[in-house]
Amino acid sequence: MLDVNHEITVPRIRTELPGPLARQFVARDERVTSPSYTRVYPLVVARGQGAMLEDVDGNWFLDFNAGIAVCSTGHCHPRVVEAIHRQSSQLLHMSGTDFYYPAECELAEKLTQITPGTFPKKVFFTNSGAEALEAAFKLARFHTRRQQVIAFLGAFHGRTMGALSLTASKVTQRHGFGPLVPGVTHIPYGDSAAIEKTLFNRLMAPDEVAAIFVEPIQGEGGYIVPPPEFHRELKAICEKYGILYVVDEVQSGMGRTGRMCAIEHWGVEPDIVCLAKGIASGLPLGAIVARADVMDWPPGSHASTFGGNPVACAAALETIALLQEELIANAARVGEFLIAGLKALQARHPAIGDVRGKGLMLAIELVQPGSDKLPAPDAAERLVQTCFHKGLLLLRCGASAVRLCPPLVITREQAETALAIIGESLAEME
Ligand SMILES: Cc1ncc(COP(=O)(O)O)c(C=O)c1O
């Protein structure tokens, strides 16, 4: 594993940030790209290797974002790059919903094996997480012939109209885009009792509900791990009323939490699993994996020109092999080391109100010291910016959390470096 991180000691910051070339690109980019993009800091990346990124000015950063939990095998893992080369010299595209090619079939077989449950399954391929959620939403309605769905406050499921309707993370994401898809009701995350007590009592009959959409660990909402019984209780409600249990593993899946799918931590078998992000190490690919008897829509009812692209499928097959060989275990191991280190930082810095997560899906919550844990979004922002200037790439999530979602190839030494930089930054902020 170490060979993908080679011998450069990161971070290595040689210019002011942003450097002269980065400044030029930021200025050019701002003139021509959508103002809806949320650039967190002026990082202009030239190349990546393992958990390291070099910017256009020759500065090296330690990457604890992984392209927002995407580059699971690290940047440009040689085996993934080789698989992409091989496939791209043979076939670039054939539209997998209209024709057959081996990579799509092989990946579908593999996905049915690595997702929870030994029952027969079928796979529909997409290009993104949002499209996977769209597909799951449509399939749930189609299969059950029911219209209502239940989702959770704080959830992020994507930004296309259906996925956005399931999303309840930040008002900016929904503001101005209504009316959204009707039939979605949000309840507090972690509160399975609200479904029978409130929803089925006051708002809708259970036989109108097609599905419950849930993130095993809430991602953009703040890397929130739910109460221990939450998923089992949800699943029991689903079984009682013939409702589909749909898990969104777009951010939490593909080994990130130390299991292939995060829902495995709770031993629950979903009816539909939504995957994307880490599935192909950076190539655009998503999928839903459903019980075979649930995926009963007929030819032509749903399709995608690019979904299941052969190059992306080849990258995914190699990604899964690497995850199974060593990277899921590495995520669990280094994750435990990181969480212990973050807890040690919490003991020294009252600005950290909470440390949470599983594997390499970790977050620290910044709070106002002495305030009984009032959120401190400004402190979270300051921590991210301070770490950037020291060469550690972090991102926020939720109201005032900072997430750590590095590539699953990170070493213990890189984790130590990250902890040292976070500690130094917190000390400077005090
Ligand atoms: C849990 C979850 N679902 C869905 C999505 C949407 O994925 P995409 O941005 O690929 O459309 C995201 C993206 O952050 C996510 O975290």
Short mmCIF file of C-alpha atoms and ligand atoms in Angstrom, two decimals:
data_model
loop_
_atom_site.label_atom_id
_atom_site.label_comp_id
_atom_site.label_asym_id
_atom_site.label_seq_id
_atom_site.Cartn_x
_atom_site.Cartn_y
_atom_site.Cartn_z
CA MET A 1 0.00 0.00 0.00
CA LEU A 2 2.84 2.34 0.87
CA ASP A 3 4.08 2.28 -2.71
CA VAL A 4 1.16 4.48 -3.82
CA ASN A 5 2.14 7.15 -1.32
CA HIS A 6 5.86 7.13 -2.28
CA GLU A 7 8.54 8.95 -0.40
CA ILE A 8 7.52 12.63 -0.57
CA THR A 9 6.89 13.99 2.89
CA VAL A 10 3.63 15.85 2.83
CA PRO A 11 2.57 18.50 3.37
CA ARG A 12 5.24 20.54 1.62
CA ILE A 13 4.10 24.12 1.07
CA ARG A 14 6.59 26.23 -0.88
CA THR A 15 4.61 29.31 -1.91
CA GLU A 16 2.11 31.55 -0.26
CA LEU A 17 -1.38 30.11 -0.76
CA PRO A 18 -2.79 30.48 -3.29
CA GLY A 19 0.46 30.52 -5.27
CA PRO A 20 0.92 32.66 -8.39
CA LEU A 21 -0.37 30.06 -10.86
CA ALA A 22 -3.27 29.02 -8.64
CA ARG A 23 -4.31 32.69 -8.40
CA GLN A 24 -4.44 32.94 -12.18
CA PHE A 25 -6.59 29.80 -12.53
CA VAL A 26 -8.97 30.88 -9.79
CA ALA A 27 -9.48 34.24 -11.52
CA ARG A 28 -10.03 32.60 -14.95
CA ASP A 29 -12.32 29.93 -13.50
CA GLU A 30 -14.50 32.44 -11.70
CA ARG A 31 -15.23 34.21 -14.98
CA VAL A 32 -16.56 31.08 -16.69
CA THR A 33 -17.90 28.55 -14.18
CA SER A 34 -21.23 28.43 -12.39
CA PRO A 35 -21.49 30.67 -9.34
CA SER A 36 -23.38 27.84 -7.62
CA TYR A 37 -20.10 25.96 -7.06
CA THR A 38 -18.93 26.04 -3.46
CA ARG A 39 -15.16 26.30 -3.59
CA VAL A 40 -13.89 26.09 -0.04
CA TYR A 41 -10.32 27.26 -0.57
CA PRO A 42 -8.22 28.27 -3.57
CA LEU A 43 -6.65 24.86 -4.25
CA VAL A 44 -5.85 24.27 -7.93
CA VAL A 45 -4.79 20.65 -8.31
CA ALA A 46 -2.23 19.52 -10.88
CA ARG A 47 -1.93 15.85 -9.92
CA GLY A 48 -2.56 13.34 -7.21
CA GLN A 49 -0.92 10.23 -5.90
CA GLY A 50 -2.23 8.13 -3.05
CA ALA A 51 -3.37 10.53 -0.33
CA MET A 52 -1.27 13.38 -1.69
CA LEU A 53 -2.06 16.19 -4.08
CA GLU A 54 0.29 18.59 -5.82
CA ASP A 55 -1.07 21.98 -6.79
CA VAL A 56 -0.11 23.93 -9.91
CA ASP A 57 2.58 25.82 -7.96
CA GLY A 58 4.35 22.67 -6.76
CA ASN A 59 2.89 22.61 -3.24
CA TRP A 60 2.06 19.16 -1.86
CA PHE A 61 -1.00 18.65 0.32
CA LEU A 62 -2.22 15.78 2.47
CA ASP A 63 -5.71 14.99 1.18
CA PHE A 64 -8.35 14.28 3.80
CA ASN A 65 -11.21 14.91 1.33
CA ALA A 66 -10.56 12.31 -1.38
CA GLY A 67 -12.57 14.40 -3.86
CA ILE A 68 -15.45 14.28 -1.36
CA ALA A 69 -15.16 10.62 -0.40
CA VAL A 70 -14.65 9.50 -4.00
CA CYS A 71 -11.01 8.51 -4.49
CA SER A 72 -11.34 5.40 -2.34
CA THR A 73 -8.16 3.74 -3.60
CA GLY A 74 -6.27 7.04 -3.48
CA HIS A 75 -5.44 9.29 -6.36
CA CYS A 76 -4.42 7.47 -9.52
CA HIS A 77 -3.84 4.05 -7.99
CA PRO A 78 -1.56 2.29 -10.50
CA ARG A 79 -3.84 -0.75 -10.75
CA VAL A 80 -6.94 1.37 -11.36
CA VAL A 81 -5.08 3.48 -13.92
CA GLU A 82 -3.91 0.29 -15.65
CA ALA A 83 -7.47 -1.08 -15.74
CA ILE A 84 -8.65 2.21 -17.26
CA HIS A 85 -5.87 2.10 -19.88
CA ARG A 86 -6.70 -1.48 -20.77
CA GLN A 87 -10.44 -0.90 -21.11
CA SER A 88 -10.12 2.46 -22.86
CA SER A 89 -7.98 0.94 -25.60
CA GLN A 90 -10.68 -1.66 -26.27
CA LEU A 91 -14.08 -0.01 -25.87
CA LEU A 92 -15.00 3.47 -24.64
CA HIS A 93 -18.76 3.37 -24.92
CA MET A 94 -21.59 1.17 -26.07
CA SER A 95 -24.65 2.30 -24.05
CA GLY A 96 -25.12 -0.42 -21.50
CA THR A 97 -28.89 -0.12 -21.42
CA ASP A 98 -29.10 -1.10 -25.11
CA PHE A 99 -26.16 -3.46 -25.67
CA TYR A 100 -24.07 -6.00 -23.80
CA TYR A 101 -20.38 -5.83 -22.90
CA PRO A 102 -18.39 -7.89 -20.39
CA ALA A 103 -17.32 -5.12 -17.97
CA GLU A 104 -20.91 -4.11 -17.17
CA CYS A 105 -22.06 -7.69 -16.65
CA GLU A 106 -19.01 -8.56 -14.53
CA LEU A 107 -19.48 -5.50 -12.34
CA ALA A 108 -23.20 -6.20 -11.88
CA GLU A 109 -22.34 -9.74 -10.76
CA LYS A 110 -19.73 -8.39 -8.35
CA LEU A 111 -22.10 -5.79 -6.87
CA THR A 112 -24.74 -8.43 -6.19
CA GLN A 113 -22.09 -10.35 -4.23
CA ILE A 114 -20.63 -7.51 -2.16
CA THR A 115 -23.88 -5.87 -1.01
CA PRO A 116 -25.71 -7.20 2.07
CA GLY A 117 -28.06 -10.16 1.68
CA THR A 118 -27.62 -13.50 -0.10
CA PHE A 119 -30.96 -13.26 -1.97
CA PRO A 120 -30.95 -12.74 -5.77
CA LYS A 121 -30.31 -9.12 -6.80
CA LYS A 122 -30.27 -6.96 -9.92
CA VAL A 123 -28.32 -3.84 -10.75
CA PHE A 124 -29.17 -0.61 -12.58
CA PHE A 125 -26.19 1.63 -13.47
CA THR A 126 -26.04 5.43 -13.35
CA ASN A 127 -23.38 8.13 -13.65
CA SER A 128 -23.76 9.76 -10.24
CA GLY A 129 -25.17 9.50 -6.77
CA ALA A 130 -28.17 11.70 -7.51
CA GLU A 131 -29.09 9.52 -10.48
CA ALA A 132 -28.86 6.43 -8.30
CA LEU A 133 -31.34 8.03 -5.88
CA GLU A 134 -33.58 9.01 -8.80
CA ALA A 135 -33.56 5.41 -9.97
CA ALA A 136 -34.31 4.09 -6.48
CA PHE A 137 -37.16 6.59 -6.05
CA LYS A 138 -38.70 5.62 -9.38
CA LEU A 139 -38.25 1.90 -8.76
CA ALA A 140 -39.80 2.14 -5.29
CA ARG A 141 -42.89 3.85 -6.67
CA PHE A 142 -43.10 1.53 -9.65
CA HIS A 143 -42.71 -1.69 -7.72
CA THR A 144 -45.06 -0.83 -4.85
CA ARG A 145 -47.51 1.34 -6.85
CA ARG A 146 -47.47 3.58 -3.78
CA GLN A 147 -46.67 7.30 -3.93
CA GLN A 148 -45.43 8.44 -0.51
CA VAL A 149 -41.84 8.16 0.68
CA ILE A 150 -40.23 8.92 4.02
CA ALA A 151 -36.80 10.56 4.34
CA PHE A 152 -34.92 12.32 7.14
CA LEU A 153 -34.12 15.86 8.18
CA GLY A 154 -30.43 16.48 7.57
CA ALA A 155 -30.37 13.99 4.69
CA PHE A 156 -28.43 14.69 1.53
CA HIS A 157 -29.40 12.55 -1.44
CA GLY A 158 -28.38 14.75 -4.39
CA ARG A 159 -29.59 17.70 -6.41
CA THR A 160 -31.67 16.52 -9.35
CA MET A 161 -35.38 17.09 -8.79
CA GLY A 162 -36.25 13.69 -7.31
CA ALA A 163 -33.06 13.41 -5.27
CA LEU A 164 -33.41 17.03 -4.15
CA SER A 165 -36.93 16.30 -2.96
CA LEU A 166 -35.46 13.63 -0.68
CA THR A 167 -32.73 16.03 0.49
CA ALA A 168 -33.29 18.12 3.63
CA SER A 169 -29.80 19.29 4.46
CA LYS A 170 -29.49 23.02 3.77
CA VAL A 171 -32.16 25.51 2.66
CA THR A 172 -29.85 26.94 -0.05
CA GLN A 173 -29.96 23.57 -1.80
CA ARG A 174 -33.78 23.76 -2.17
CA HIS A 175 -34.44 27.52 -2.17
CA GLY A 176 -35.94 28.73 -5.43
CA PHE A 177 -36.30 25.29 -7.02
CA GLY A 178 -39.83 24.35 -5.99
CA PRO A 179 -42.26 22.86 -6.47
CA LEU A 180 -40.33 19.69 -5.79
CA VAL A 181 -41.54 16.13 -6.33
CA PRO A 182 -44.59 15.63 -4.12
CA GLY A 183 -45.04 12.79 -1.67
CA VAL A 184 -41.83 13.14 0.42
CA THR A 185 -42.13 13.57 4.19
CA HIS A 186 -39.07 14.26 6.35
CA ILE A 187 -38.77 13.27 10.00
CA PRO A 188 -35.89 13.71 12.47
CA TYR A 189 -32.91 11.43 11.83
CA GLY A 190 -32.67 8.73 14.47
CA ASP A 191 -36.35 8.96 15.45
CA SER A 192 -37.89 5.74 14.13
CA ALA A 193 -40.76 6.03 16.65
CA ALA A 194 -42.08 9.13 14.85
CA ILE A 195 -43.11 6.98 11.90
CA GLU A 196 -45.84 4.99 13.61
CA LYS A 197 -46.62 7.50 16.37
CA THR A 198 -46.89 10.61 14.23
CA LEU A 199 -46.85 9.91 10.49
CA PHE A 200 -49.10 6.85 10.39
CA ASN A 201 -51.38 8.39 12.99
CA ARG A 202 -51.81 11.85 11.53
CA LEU A 203 -50.50 12.17 7.99
CA MET A 204 -50.58 9.03 5.86
CA ALA A 205 -51.60 5.41 5.89
CA PRO A 206 -48.71 2.94 5.85
CA ASP A 207 -50.10 1.29 2.71
CA GLU A 208 -49.50 4.56 0.84
CA VAL A 209 -45.77 4.51 1.62
CA ALA A 210 -43.44 3.10 -1.05
CA ALA A 211 -40.11 3.43 0.72
CA ILE A 212 -38.00 4.80 3.53
CA PHE A 213 -34.80 6.44 2.25
CA VAL A 214 -32.00 6.56 4.77
CA GLU A 215 -28.25 7.16 4.96
CA PRO A 216 -26.69 4.54 7.30
CA ILE A 217 -24.53 7.39 8.65
CA GLN A 218 -25.72 10.86 7.69
CA GLY A 219 -23.05 12.42 5.45
CA GLU A 220 -23.41 16.05 4.44
CA GLY A 221 -25.76 16.43 7.43
CA GLY A 222 -22.78 16.11 9.77
CA TYR A 223 -21.38 12.55 9.74
CA ILE A 224 -24.02 11.58 12.25
CA VAL A 225 -24.07 8.00 13.54
CA PRO A 226 -27.67 7.13 14.50
CA PRO A 227 -28.75 5.45 17.77
CA PRO A 228 -27.83 1.73 17.84
CA GLU A 229 -31.36 0.37 17.26
CA PHE A 230 -32.41 2.91 14.61
CA HIS A 231 -31.78 0.87 11.46
CA ARG A 232 -33.20 -2.35 12.88
CA GLU A 233 -36.34 -0.50 13.98
CA LEU A 234 -36.75 1.10 10.56
CA LYS A 235 -36.37 -2.25 8.88
CA ALA A 236 -38.95 -3.80 11.20
CA ILE A 237 -41.45 -1.04 10.30
CA CYS A 238 -40.72 -1.65 6.60
CA GLU A 239 -41.34 -5.38 6.96
CA LYS A 240 -44.54 -4.83 8.93
CA TYR A 241 -46.11 -2.59 6.27
CA GLY A 242 -44.55 -3.79 2.99
CA ILE A 243 -42.42 -0.66 2.66
CA LEU A 244 -39.05 -0.78 0.86
CA TYR A 245 -35.98 -0.06 2.93
CA VAL A 246 -33.62 1.96 0.72
CA VAL A 247 -30.14 2.79 1.97
CA ASP A 248 -28.10 5.59 0.47
CA GLU A 249 -24.52 4.33 0.66
CA VAL A 250 -23.26 6.93 -1.80
CA GLN A 251 -20.93 8.49 0.77
CA SER A 252 -20.73 5.78 3.44
CA GLY A 253 -20.27 2.78 1.12
CA MET A 254 -17.36 1.19 -0.72
CA GLY A 255 -15.33 0.38 2.36
CA ARG A 256 -15.18 3.85 3.86
CA THR A 257 -16.49 2.86 7.30
CA GLY A 258 -14.40 -0.30 7.55
CA ARG A 259 -17.15 -2.44 5.97
CA MET A 260 -18.04 -2.63 2.29
CA CYS A 261 -21.44 -1.09 3.09
CA ALA A 262 -21.91 0.93 6.26
CA ILE A 263 -25.29 -0.70 6.92
CA GLU A 264 -23.40 -3.92 7.70
CA HIS A 265 -22.48 -2.36 11.07
CA TRP A 266 -26.14 -2.85 12.02
CA GLY A 267 -26.71 -6.22 10.32
CA VAL A 268 -29.71 -4.98 8.32
CA GLU A 269 -30.39 -6.16 4.76
CA PRO A 270 -31.78 -3.39 2.56
CA ASP A 271 -34.19 -3.87 -0.36
CA ILE A 272 -32.30 -1.30 -2.44
CA VAL A 273 -28.71 -0.06 -1.99
CA CYS A 274 -27.63 3.18 -3.71
CA LEU A 275 -23.93 3.44 -4.58
CA ALA A 276 -21.70 6.01 -6.30
CA LYS A 277 -18.71 8.16 -5.19
CA GLY A 278 -16.03 5.63 -4.12
CA ILE A 279 -17.24 2.87 -6.43
CA ALA A 280 -14.85 3.63 -9.32
CA SER A 281 -12.02 5.59 -7.63
CA GLY A 282 -12.98 8.82 -9.40
CA LEU A 283 -14.61 7.82 -12.67
CA PRO A 284 -18.28 8.80 -12.79
CA LEU A 285 -20.39 5.78 -11.91
CA GLY A 286 -23.35 5.00 -9.70
CA ALA A 287 -25.60 2.00 -9.23
CA ILE A 288 -28.60 0.70 -7.44
CA VAL A 289 -28.57 -2.89 -6.31
CA ALA A 290 -32.08 -4.17 -5.58
CA ARG A 291 -33.72 -7.43 -4.60
CA ALA A 292 -34.37 -9.16 -7.92
CA ASP A 293 -38.11 -9.37 -7.19
CA VAL A 294 -38.21 -5.62 -6.49
CA MET A 295 -36.48 -4.67 -9.74
CA ASP A 296 -39.49 -5.65 -11.82
CA TRP A 297 -39.76 -2.69 -14.19
CA PRO A 298 -40.16 -3.65 -17.88
CA PRO A 299 -37.86 -2.79 -20.83
CA GLY A 300 -37.85 0.94 -21.59
CA SER A 301 -39.21 2.04 -18.21
CA HIS A 302 -35.83 3.37 -17.06
CA ALA A 303 -32.46 3.68 -18.82
CA SER A 304 -29.32 5.78 -19.18
CA THR A 305 -27.05 6.34 -22.19
CA PHE A 306 -23.83 6.61 -20.21
CA GLY A 307 -24.74 4.65 -17.06
CA GLY A 308 -22.44 1.65 -16.67
CA ASN A 309 -19.80 3.04 -19.03
CA PRO A 310 -17.23 0.29 -19.75
CA VAL A 311 -14.20 2.31 -18.60
CA ALA A 312 -15.94 3.27 -15.36
CA CYS A 313 -16.96 -0.38 -14.85
CA ALA A 314 -13.37 -1.55 -15.36
CA ALA A 315 -12.19 1.03 -12.81
CA ALA A 316 -14.88 -0.17 -10.40
CA LEU A 317 -13.90 -3.84 -10.73
CA GLU A 318 -10.28 -3.00 -9.90
CA THR A 319 -11.39 -0.67 -7.09
CA ILE A 320 -13.46 -3.44 -5.49
CA ALA A 321 -10.57 -5.90 -5.76
CA LEU A 322 -8.28 -3.43 -3.95
CA LEU A 323 -10.91 -2.72 -1.30
CA GLN A 324 -11.36 -6.43 -0.62
CA GLU A 325 -7.63 -7.24 -0.65
CA GLU A 326 -6.56 -4.63 1.87
CA LEU A 327 -8.20 -1.22 1.85
CA ILE A 328 -11.36 -1.94 3.85
CA ALA A 329 -9.20 -3.43 6.57
CA ASN A 330 -6.89 -0.40 6.36
CA ALA A 331 -9.89 1.94 6.71
CA ALA A 332 -10.96 0.14 9.89
CA ARG A 333 -7.42 0.09 11.31
CA VAL A 334 -6.34 3.65 10.53
CA GLY A 335 -9.86 4.86 11.39
CA GLU A 336 -9.51 3.49 14.91
CA PHE A 337 -6.14 5.15 15.28
CA LEU A 338 -7.58 8.46 14.04
CA ILE A 339 -10.61 8.39 16.30
CA ALA A 340 -8.40 7.74 19.34
CA GLY A 341 -6.17 10.64 18.26
CA LEU A 342 -9.16 12.93 17.76
CA LYS A 343 -10.50 12.02 21.21
CA ALA A 344 -7.09 12.88 22.68
CA LEU A 345 -7.32 16.26 20.91
CA GLN A 346 -10.83 16.72 22.32
CA ALA A 347 -9.46 16.22 25.83
CA ARG A 348 -7.00 19.08 25.25
CA HIS A 349 -9.17 21.46 23.23
CA PRO A 350 -12.60 22.53 24.55
CA ALA A 351 -13.44 23.73 21.03
CA ILE A 352 -14.06 20.08 20.08
CA GLY A 353 -17.49 19.15 21.44
CA ASP A 354 -17.80 15.74 19.81
CA VAL A 355 -15.78 13.15 17.92
CA ARG A 356 -17.78 10.63 15.89
CA GLY A 357 -17.90 8.30 12.93
CA LYS A 358 -16.72 4.90 11.81
CA GLY A 359 -13.66 3.83 9.86
CA LEU A 360 -12.52 6.73 7.70
CA MET A 361 -15.87 8.55 7.85
CA LEU A 362 -15.04 10.73 10.86
CA ALA A 363 -15.97 14.18 12.10
CA ILE A 364 -15.21 16.57 14.91
CA GLU A 365 -17.92 18.98 16.02
CA LEU A 366 -16.69 22.50 16.82
CA VAL A 367 -18.54 24.10 19.72
CA GLN A 368 -18.37 27.37 21.61
CA PRO A 369 -16.12 26.53 24.57
CA GLY A 370 -17.96 26.58 27.89
CA SER A 371 -21.32 26.97 26.14
CA ASP A 372 -22.72 23.51 26.74
CA LYS A 373 -21.98 22.55 23.17
CA LEU A 374 -23.49 25.38 21.14
CA PRO A 375 -22.39 24.95 17.51
CA ALA A 376 -19.48 27.10 16.35
CA PRO A 377 -19.65 27.27 12.54
CA ASP A 378 -17.08 30.10 12.41
CA ALA A 379 -14.59 27.98 14.33
CA ALA A 380 -15.21 25.05 11.97
CA GLU A 381 -14.52 27.33 9.02
CA ARG A 382 -11.41 28.76 10.65
CA LEU A 383 -10.07 25.28 11.37
CA VAL A 384 -10.55 24.20 7.74
CA GLN A 385 -8.81 27.36 6.45
CA THR A 386 -5.94 27.14 8.94
CA CYS A 387 -5.34 23.50 8.06
CA PHE A 388 -5.39 24.34 4.34
CA HIS A 389 -2.60 26.86 4.85
CA LYS A 390 -0.61 24.18 6.64
CA GLY A 391 -1.19 21.74 3.77
CA LEU A 392 -3.98 19.54 5.16
CA LEU A 393 -7.18 19.39 3.11
CA LEU A 394 -10.37 19.14 5.15
CA LEU A 395 -14.03 19.97 4.55
CA ARG A 396 -16.94 20.91 6.73
CA CYS A 397 -20.25 19.09 7.06
CA GLY A 398 -23.42 19.67 9.09
CA ALA A 399 -23.72 22.89 11.06
CA SER A 400 -20.29 23.11 12.63
CA ALA A 401 -18.47 19.85 12.02
CA VAL A 402 -15.23 19.20 10.17
CA ARG A 403 -15.08 15.85 8.41
CA LEU A 404 -12.16 13.57 7.77
CA CYS A 405 -12.74 11.35 4.75
CA PRO A 406 -9.28 10.53 3.38
CA PRO A 407 -8.59 7.97 0.66
CA LEU A 408 -8.60 4.48 2.15
CA VAL A 409 -4.87 4.10 1.34
CA ILE A 410 -3.74 6.51 4.05
CA THR A 411 -1.02 5.29 6.34
CA ARG A 412 -0.79 5.60 10.08
CA GLU A 413 2.02 8.12 9.60
CA GLN A 414 -0.20 10.29 7.41
CA ALA A 415 -2.94 10.04 10.03
CA GLU A 416 -0.42 11.18 12.66
CA THR A 417 0.54 14.13 10.47
CA ALA A 418 -3.10 15.13 10.06
CA LEU A 419 -3.73 14.90 13.81
CA ALA A 420 -0.64 17.05 14.49
CA ILE A 421 -1.80 19.72 12.03
CA ILE A 422 -5.34 19.77 13.45
CA GLY A 423 -3.91 20.06 16.97
CA GLU A 424 -1.54 22.88 15.99
CA SER A 425 -4.35 24.72 14.21
CA LEU A 426 -6.69 24.43 17.20
CA ALA A 427 -3.94 25.71 19.50
CA GLU A 428 -3.42 28.73 17.24
CA MET A 429 -7.14 29.43 17.23
CA GLU A 430 -7.40 29.49 21.03
C1 LIG B 1 -25.32 10.34 0.73
C2 LIG B 1 -25.27 10.99 -0.62
N1 LIG B 1 -26.20 10.69 -1.54
C3 LIG B 1 -26.20 11.24 -2.75
C4 LIG B 1 -25.25 12.17 -3.12
C5 LIG B 1 -25.27 12.77 -4.49
O1 LIG B 1 -24.22 12.28 -5.24
P1 LIG B 1 -23.75 13.04 -6.57
O2 LIG B 1 -23.11 14.31 -6.14
O3 LIG B 1 -22.80 12.07 -7.23
O4 LIG B 1 -24.97 13.27 -7.40
C6 LIG B 1 -24.26 12.53 -2.19
C7 LIG B 1 -23.24 13.53 -2.54
O5 LIG B 1 -22.59 14.11 -1.71
C8 LIG B 1 -24.27 11.93 -0.92
O6 LIG B 1 -23.36 12.24 0.01
#
